mmCIF file of C-alpha atoms in Angstrom:
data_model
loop_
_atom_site.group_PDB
_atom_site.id
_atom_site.type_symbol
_atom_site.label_atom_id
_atom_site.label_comp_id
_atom_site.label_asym_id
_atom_site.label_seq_id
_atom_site.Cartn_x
_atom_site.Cartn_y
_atom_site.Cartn_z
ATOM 1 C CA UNK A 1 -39.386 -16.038 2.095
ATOM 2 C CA UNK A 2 -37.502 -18.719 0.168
ATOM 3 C CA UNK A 3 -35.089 -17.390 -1.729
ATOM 4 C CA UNK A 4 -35.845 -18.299 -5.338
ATOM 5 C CA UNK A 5 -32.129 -16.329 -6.614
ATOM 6 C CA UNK A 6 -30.487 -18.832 -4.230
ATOM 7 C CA UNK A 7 -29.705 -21.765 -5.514
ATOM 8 C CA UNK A 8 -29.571 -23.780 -2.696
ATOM 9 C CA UNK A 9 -32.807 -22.815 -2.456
ATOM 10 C CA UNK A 10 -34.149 -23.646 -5.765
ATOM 11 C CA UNK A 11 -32.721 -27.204 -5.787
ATOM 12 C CA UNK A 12 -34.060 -28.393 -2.184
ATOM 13 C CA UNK A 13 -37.886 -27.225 -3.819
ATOM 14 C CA UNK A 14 -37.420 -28.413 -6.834
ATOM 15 C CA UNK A 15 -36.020 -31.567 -5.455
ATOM 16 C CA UNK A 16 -38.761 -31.555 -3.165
ATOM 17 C CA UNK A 17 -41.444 -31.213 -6.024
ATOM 18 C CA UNK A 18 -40.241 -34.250 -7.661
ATOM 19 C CA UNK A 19 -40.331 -36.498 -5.102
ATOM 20 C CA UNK A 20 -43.846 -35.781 -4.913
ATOM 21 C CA UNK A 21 -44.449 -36.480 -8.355
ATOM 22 C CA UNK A 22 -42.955 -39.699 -7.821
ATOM 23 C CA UNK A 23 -44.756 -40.631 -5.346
ATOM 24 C CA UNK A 24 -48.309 -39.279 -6.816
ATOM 25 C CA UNK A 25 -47.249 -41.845 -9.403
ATOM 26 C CA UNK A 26 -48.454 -44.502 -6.813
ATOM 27 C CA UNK A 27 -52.127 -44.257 -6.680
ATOM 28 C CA UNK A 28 -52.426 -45.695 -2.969
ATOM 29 C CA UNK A 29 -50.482 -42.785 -1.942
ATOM 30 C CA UNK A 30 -52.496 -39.478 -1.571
ATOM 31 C CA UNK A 31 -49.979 -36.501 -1.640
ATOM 32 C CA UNK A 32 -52.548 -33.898 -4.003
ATOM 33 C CA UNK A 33 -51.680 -31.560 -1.305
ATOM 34 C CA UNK A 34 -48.139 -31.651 -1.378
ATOM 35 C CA UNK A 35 -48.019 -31.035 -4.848
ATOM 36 C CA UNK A 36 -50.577 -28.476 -5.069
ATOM 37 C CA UNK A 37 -48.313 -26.584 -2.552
ATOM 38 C CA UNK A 38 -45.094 -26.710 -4.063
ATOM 39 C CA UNK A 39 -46.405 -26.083 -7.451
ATOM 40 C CA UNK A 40 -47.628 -23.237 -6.282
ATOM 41 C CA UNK A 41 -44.506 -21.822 -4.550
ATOM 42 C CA UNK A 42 -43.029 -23.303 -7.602
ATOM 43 C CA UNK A 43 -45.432 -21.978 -10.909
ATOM 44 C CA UNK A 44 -42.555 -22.313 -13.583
ATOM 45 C CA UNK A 45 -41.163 -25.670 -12.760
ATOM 46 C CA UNK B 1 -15.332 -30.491 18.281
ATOM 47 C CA UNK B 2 -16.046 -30.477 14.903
ATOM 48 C CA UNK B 3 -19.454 -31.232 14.045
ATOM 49 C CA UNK B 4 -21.623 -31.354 11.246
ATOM 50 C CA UNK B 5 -23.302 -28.508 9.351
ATOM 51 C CA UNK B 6 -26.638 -29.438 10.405
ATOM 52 C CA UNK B 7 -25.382 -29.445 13.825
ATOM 53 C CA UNK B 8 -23.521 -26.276 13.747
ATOM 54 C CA UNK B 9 -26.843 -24.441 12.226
ATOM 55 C CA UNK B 10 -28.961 -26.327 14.720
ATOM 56 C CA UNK B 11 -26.820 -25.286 17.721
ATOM 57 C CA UNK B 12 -26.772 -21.447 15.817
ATOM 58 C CA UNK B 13 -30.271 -20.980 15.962
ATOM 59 C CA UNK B 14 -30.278 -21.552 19.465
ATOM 60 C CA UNK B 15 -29.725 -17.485 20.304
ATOM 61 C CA UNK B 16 -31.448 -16.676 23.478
ATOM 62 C CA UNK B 17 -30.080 -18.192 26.876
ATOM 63 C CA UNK B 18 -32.336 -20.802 28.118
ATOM 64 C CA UNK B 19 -33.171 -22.453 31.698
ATOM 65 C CA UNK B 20 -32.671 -25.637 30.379
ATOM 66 C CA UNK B 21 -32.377 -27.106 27.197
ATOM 67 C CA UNK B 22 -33.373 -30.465 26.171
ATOM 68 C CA UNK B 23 -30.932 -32.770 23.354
ATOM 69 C CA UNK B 24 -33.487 -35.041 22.849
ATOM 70 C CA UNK B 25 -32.225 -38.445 20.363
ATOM 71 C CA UNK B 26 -29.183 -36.986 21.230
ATOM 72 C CA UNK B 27 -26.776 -39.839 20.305
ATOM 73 C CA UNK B 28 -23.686 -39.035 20.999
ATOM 74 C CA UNK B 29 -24.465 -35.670 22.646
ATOM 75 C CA UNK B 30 -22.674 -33.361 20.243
ATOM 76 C CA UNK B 31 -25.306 -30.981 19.528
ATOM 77 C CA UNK B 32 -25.682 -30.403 23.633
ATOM 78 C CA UNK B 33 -21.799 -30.527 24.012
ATOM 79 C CA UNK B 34 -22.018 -27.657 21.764
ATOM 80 C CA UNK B 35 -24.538 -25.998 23.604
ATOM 81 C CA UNK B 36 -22.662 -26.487 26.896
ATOM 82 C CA UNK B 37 -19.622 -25.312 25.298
ATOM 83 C CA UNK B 38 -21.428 -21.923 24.706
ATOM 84 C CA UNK B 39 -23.210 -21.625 27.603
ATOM 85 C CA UNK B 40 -26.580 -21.401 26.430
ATOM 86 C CA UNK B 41 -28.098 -22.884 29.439
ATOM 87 C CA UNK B 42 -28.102 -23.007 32.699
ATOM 88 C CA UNK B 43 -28.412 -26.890 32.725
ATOM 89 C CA UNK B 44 -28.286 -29.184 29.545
ATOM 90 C CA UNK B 45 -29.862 -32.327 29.437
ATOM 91 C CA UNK B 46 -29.329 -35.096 27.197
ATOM 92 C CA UNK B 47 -32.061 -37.529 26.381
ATOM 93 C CA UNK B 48 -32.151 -40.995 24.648
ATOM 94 C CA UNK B 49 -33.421 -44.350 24.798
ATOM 95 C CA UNK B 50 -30.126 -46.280 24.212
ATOM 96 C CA UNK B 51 -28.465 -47.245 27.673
ATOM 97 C CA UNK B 52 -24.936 -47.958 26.056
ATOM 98 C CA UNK B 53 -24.817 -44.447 24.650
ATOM 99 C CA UNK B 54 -25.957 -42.573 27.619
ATOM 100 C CA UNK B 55 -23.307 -44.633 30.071
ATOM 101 C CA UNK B 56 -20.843 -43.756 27.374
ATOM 102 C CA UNK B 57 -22.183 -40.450 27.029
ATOM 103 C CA UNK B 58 -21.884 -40.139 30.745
ATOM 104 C CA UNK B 59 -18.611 -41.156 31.520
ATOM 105 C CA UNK B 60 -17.315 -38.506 28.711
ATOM 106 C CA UNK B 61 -19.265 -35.430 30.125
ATOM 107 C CA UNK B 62 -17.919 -36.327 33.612
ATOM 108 C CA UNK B 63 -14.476 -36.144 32.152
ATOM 109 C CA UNK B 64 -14.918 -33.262 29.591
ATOM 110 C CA UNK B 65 -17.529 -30.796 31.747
ATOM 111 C CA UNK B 66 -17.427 -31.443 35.407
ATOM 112 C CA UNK B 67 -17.516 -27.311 35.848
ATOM 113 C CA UNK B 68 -20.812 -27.182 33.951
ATOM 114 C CA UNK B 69 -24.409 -28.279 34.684
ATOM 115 C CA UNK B 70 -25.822 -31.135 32.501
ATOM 116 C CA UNK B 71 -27.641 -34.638 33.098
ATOM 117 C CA UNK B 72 -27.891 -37.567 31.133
ATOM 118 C CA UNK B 73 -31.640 -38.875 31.039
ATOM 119 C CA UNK B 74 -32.036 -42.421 29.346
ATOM 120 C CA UNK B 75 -35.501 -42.351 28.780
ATOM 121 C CA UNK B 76 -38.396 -41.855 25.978
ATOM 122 C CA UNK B 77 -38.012 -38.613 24.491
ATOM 123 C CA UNK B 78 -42.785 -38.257 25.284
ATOM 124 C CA UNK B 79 -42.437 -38.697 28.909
ATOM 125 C CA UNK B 80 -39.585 -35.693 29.224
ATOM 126 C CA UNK B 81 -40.322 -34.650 33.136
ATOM 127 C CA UNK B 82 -40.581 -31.266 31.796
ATOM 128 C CA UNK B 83 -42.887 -29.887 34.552
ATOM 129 C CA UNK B 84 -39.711 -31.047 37.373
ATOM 130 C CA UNK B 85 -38.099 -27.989 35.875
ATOM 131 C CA UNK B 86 -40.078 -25.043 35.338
ATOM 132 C CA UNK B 87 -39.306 -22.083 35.660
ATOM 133 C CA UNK B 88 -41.843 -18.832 36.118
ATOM 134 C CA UNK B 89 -41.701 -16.710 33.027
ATOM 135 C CA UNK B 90 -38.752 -19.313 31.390
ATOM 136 C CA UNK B 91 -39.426 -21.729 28.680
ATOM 137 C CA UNK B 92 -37.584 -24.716 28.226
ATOM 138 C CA UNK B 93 -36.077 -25.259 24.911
ATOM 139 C CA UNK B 94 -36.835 -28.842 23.780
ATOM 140 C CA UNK B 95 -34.483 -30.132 20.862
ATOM 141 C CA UNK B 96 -35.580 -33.216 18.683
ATOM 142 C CA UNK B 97 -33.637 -33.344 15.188
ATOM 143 C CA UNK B 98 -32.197 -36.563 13.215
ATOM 144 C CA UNK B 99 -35.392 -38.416 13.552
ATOM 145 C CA UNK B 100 -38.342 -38.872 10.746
ATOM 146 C CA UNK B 101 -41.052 -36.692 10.771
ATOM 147 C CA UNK B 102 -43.342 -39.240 11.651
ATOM 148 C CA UNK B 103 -41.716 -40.430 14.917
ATOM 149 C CA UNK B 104 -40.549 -36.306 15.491
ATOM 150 C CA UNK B 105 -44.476 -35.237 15.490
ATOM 151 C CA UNK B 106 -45.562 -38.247 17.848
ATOM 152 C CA UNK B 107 -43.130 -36.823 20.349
ATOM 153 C CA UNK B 108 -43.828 -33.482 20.279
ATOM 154 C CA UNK B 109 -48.056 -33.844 19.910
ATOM 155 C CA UNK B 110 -47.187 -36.401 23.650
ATOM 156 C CA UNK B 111 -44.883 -33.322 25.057
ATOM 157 C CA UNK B 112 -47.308 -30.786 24.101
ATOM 158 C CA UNK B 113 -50.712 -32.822 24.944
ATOM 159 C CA UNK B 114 -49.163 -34.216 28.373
ATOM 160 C CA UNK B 115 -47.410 -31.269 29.777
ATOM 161 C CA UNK B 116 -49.928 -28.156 28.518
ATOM 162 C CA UNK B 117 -48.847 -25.807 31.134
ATOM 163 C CA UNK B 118 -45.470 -25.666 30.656
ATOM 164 C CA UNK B 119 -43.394 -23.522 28.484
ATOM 165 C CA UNK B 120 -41.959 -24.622 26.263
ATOM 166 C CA UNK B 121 -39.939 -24.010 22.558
ATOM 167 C CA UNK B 122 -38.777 -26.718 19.898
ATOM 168 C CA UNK B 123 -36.154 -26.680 18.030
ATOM 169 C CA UNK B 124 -37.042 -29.089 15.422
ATOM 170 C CA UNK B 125 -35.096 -31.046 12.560
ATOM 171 C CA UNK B 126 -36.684 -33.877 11.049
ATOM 172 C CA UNK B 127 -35.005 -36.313 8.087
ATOM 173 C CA UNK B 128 -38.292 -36.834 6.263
ATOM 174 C CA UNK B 129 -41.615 -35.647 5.986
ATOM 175 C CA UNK B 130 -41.298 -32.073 6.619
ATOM 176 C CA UNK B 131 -44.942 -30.849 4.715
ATOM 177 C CA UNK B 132 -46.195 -33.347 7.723
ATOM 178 C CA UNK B 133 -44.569 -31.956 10.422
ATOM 179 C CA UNK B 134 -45.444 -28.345 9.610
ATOM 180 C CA UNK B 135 -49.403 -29.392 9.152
ATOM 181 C CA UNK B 136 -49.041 -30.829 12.732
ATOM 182 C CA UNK B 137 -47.442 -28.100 14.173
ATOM 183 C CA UNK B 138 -50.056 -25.788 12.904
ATOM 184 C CA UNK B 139 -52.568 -28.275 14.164
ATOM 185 C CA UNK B 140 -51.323 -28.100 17.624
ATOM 186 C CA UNK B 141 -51.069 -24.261 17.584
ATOM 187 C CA UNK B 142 -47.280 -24.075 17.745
ATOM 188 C CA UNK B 143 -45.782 -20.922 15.826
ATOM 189 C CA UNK B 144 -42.864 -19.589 13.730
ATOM 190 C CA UNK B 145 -40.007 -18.163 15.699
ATOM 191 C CA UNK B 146 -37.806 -18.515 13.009
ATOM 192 C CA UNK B 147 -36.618 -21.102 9.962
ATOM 193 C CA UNK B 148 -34.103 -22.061 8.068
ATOM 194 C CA UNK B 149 -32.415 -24.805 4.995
ATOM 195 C CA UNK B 150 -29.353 -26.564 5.951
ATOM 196 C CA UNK B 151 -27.291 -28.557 3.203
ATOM 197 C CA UNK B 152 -25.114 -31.053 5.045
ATOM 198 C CA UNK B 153 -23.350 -34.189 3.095
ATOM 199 C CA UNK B 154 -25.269 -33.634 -0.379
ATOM 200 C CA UNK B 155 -28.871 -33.531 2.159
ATOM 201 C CA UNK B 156 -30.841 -30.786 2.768
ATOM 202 C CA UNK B 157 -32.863 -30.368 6.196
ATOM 203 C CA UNK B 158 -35.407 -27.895 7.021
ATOM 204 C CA UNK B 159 -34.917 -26.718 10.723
ATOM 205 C CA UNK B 160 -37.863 -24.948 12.316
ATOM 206 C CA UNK B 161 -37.849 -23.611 15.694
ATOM 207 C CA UNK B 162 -41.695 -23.076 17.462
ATOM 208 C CA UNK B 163 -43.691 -22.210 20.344
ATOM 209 C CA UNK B 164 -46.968 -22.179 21.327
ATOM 210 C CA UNK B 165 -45.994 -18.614 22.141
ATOM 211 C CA UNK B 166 -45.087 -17.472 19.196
ATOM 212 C CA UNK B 167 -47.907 -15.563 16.597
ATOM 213 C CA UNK B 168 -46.576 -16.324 13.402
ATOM 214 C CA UNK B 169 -48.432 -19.421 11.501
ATOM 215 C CA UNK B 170 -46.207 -22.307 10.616
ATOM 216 C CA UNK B 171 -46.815 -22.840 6.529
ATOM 217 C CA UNK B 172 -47.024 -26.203 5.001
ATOM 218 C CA UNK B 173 -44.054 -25.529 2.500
ATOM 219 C CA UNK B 174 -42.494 -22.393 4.378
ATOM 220 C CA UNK B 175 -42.038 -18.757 3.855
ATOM 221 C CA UNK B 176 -38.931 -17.530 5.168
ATOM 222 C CA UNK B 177 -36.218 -19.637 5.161
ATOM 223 C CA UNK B 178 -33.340 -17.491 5.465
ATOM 224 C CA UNK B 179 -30.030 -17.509 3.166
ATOM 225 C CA UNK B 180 -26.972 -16.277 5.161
ATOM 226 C CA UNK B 181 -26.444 -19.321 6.803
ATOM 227 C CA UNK B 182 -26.762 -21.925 4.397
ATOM 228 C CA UNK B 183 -23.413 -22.343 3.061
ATOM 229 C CA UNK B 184 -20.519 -22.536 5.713
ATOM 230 C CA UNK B 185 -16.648 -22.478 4.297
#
């Protein structure tokens, strides 16, 4: 399991979560799946 | 040699002892240097498309290993001669990392759909794209042997390693990265 006390660990997701929100900003780019899945592993960010 | 921290956690996740192992995009060859270095294989082959590096690559090995068994392979990482190898009851170990995930998926779906019979692992790295690549492994039935984060030069780098043997599912975002081996003093 990721280790969400890790913070290593917390950074690289959360990193990875905003990328994807920056790129769901473009509306020619489909990436609803990617965010629904790391908002998920990811429900307080 | 000193090598990076991605390449010191790829070549530590490489724990069994293989027939032969593949450094696929190997560039300079560290990653299967490392590999000779601790005899994980019985042969290590290193595989890229550039001719410079490989002569290059070559001429160093033939210097640096002459005891050991490798071979230098200057070819397109799809059309590994995989099946020239195989073993009974041995699977190759098939190493693609410092790509995108993009070109990293093409290679393995052309390894996987043009040699089905043979067995093989991956030991996979990719720069970019990593939800990709683990929707495409799961497509093409590979599973979780084990997983792990890297942070190397301010970067972070998923490393996955797979079979077609294996019965754990490969998740889009992960499950079990693990933490020991993360940091490195």
């Amino acid at each position: 399991m990721w280790n969400f006390s890790d913070s290593v660990h917390l950074t690289y997701l959360q990193q990875t979560l905003n990328h994807y929100r920056r790129m769901a900003c473009n509306p020619q780019q489909d990436v609803s799946a990617e965010l629904e899945a790391y908002r998920r592993l990811l429900p307080d960010v | 040699m000193k090598v990076s921290r991605r390449l010191h956690q790829l070549s530590e996740m490489v724990r069994d002892h293989y027939s032969h192992i593949w450094d696929c995009c190997c560039d300079h060859g560290l990653l299967g240097q490392l590999l000779l270095d601790r005899g994980q294989a019985d042969c290590v082959h290193f595989v890229d498309v550039v001719p410079a590096l490989m002569t290059q690559l070559e001429a160093h090995l033939q210097q640096t290993y002459s005891g050991k068994r490798w071979q230098v392979h200057c070819l397109d990482v799809a059309r590994l001669p995989l099946s020239n190898y195989t073993q009974a009851g041995k699977p190759q170990l098939v190493i693609i990392a410092g790509v995108g995930g993009d070109l990293l998926m093409d290679l393995v779906t052309a390894i996987c759909q043009s040699q089905p019979n043979v067995s093989v692992e991956f030991l996979l790295c990719p720069v970019y794209h990593t939800y990709k690549v683990r929707r495409a492994l799961a497509d093409l039935s590979l599973g979780l042997i084990s997983e792990t984060l890297v942070e190397d030069k301010q970067r972070f780098y998923e490393i996955l390693h797979v079979s077609a043997a294996a019965c754990e599912p490969v998740t889009p975002v992960g499950n079990r990265c693990g933490t020991s081996q993360i940091r490195f003093t």
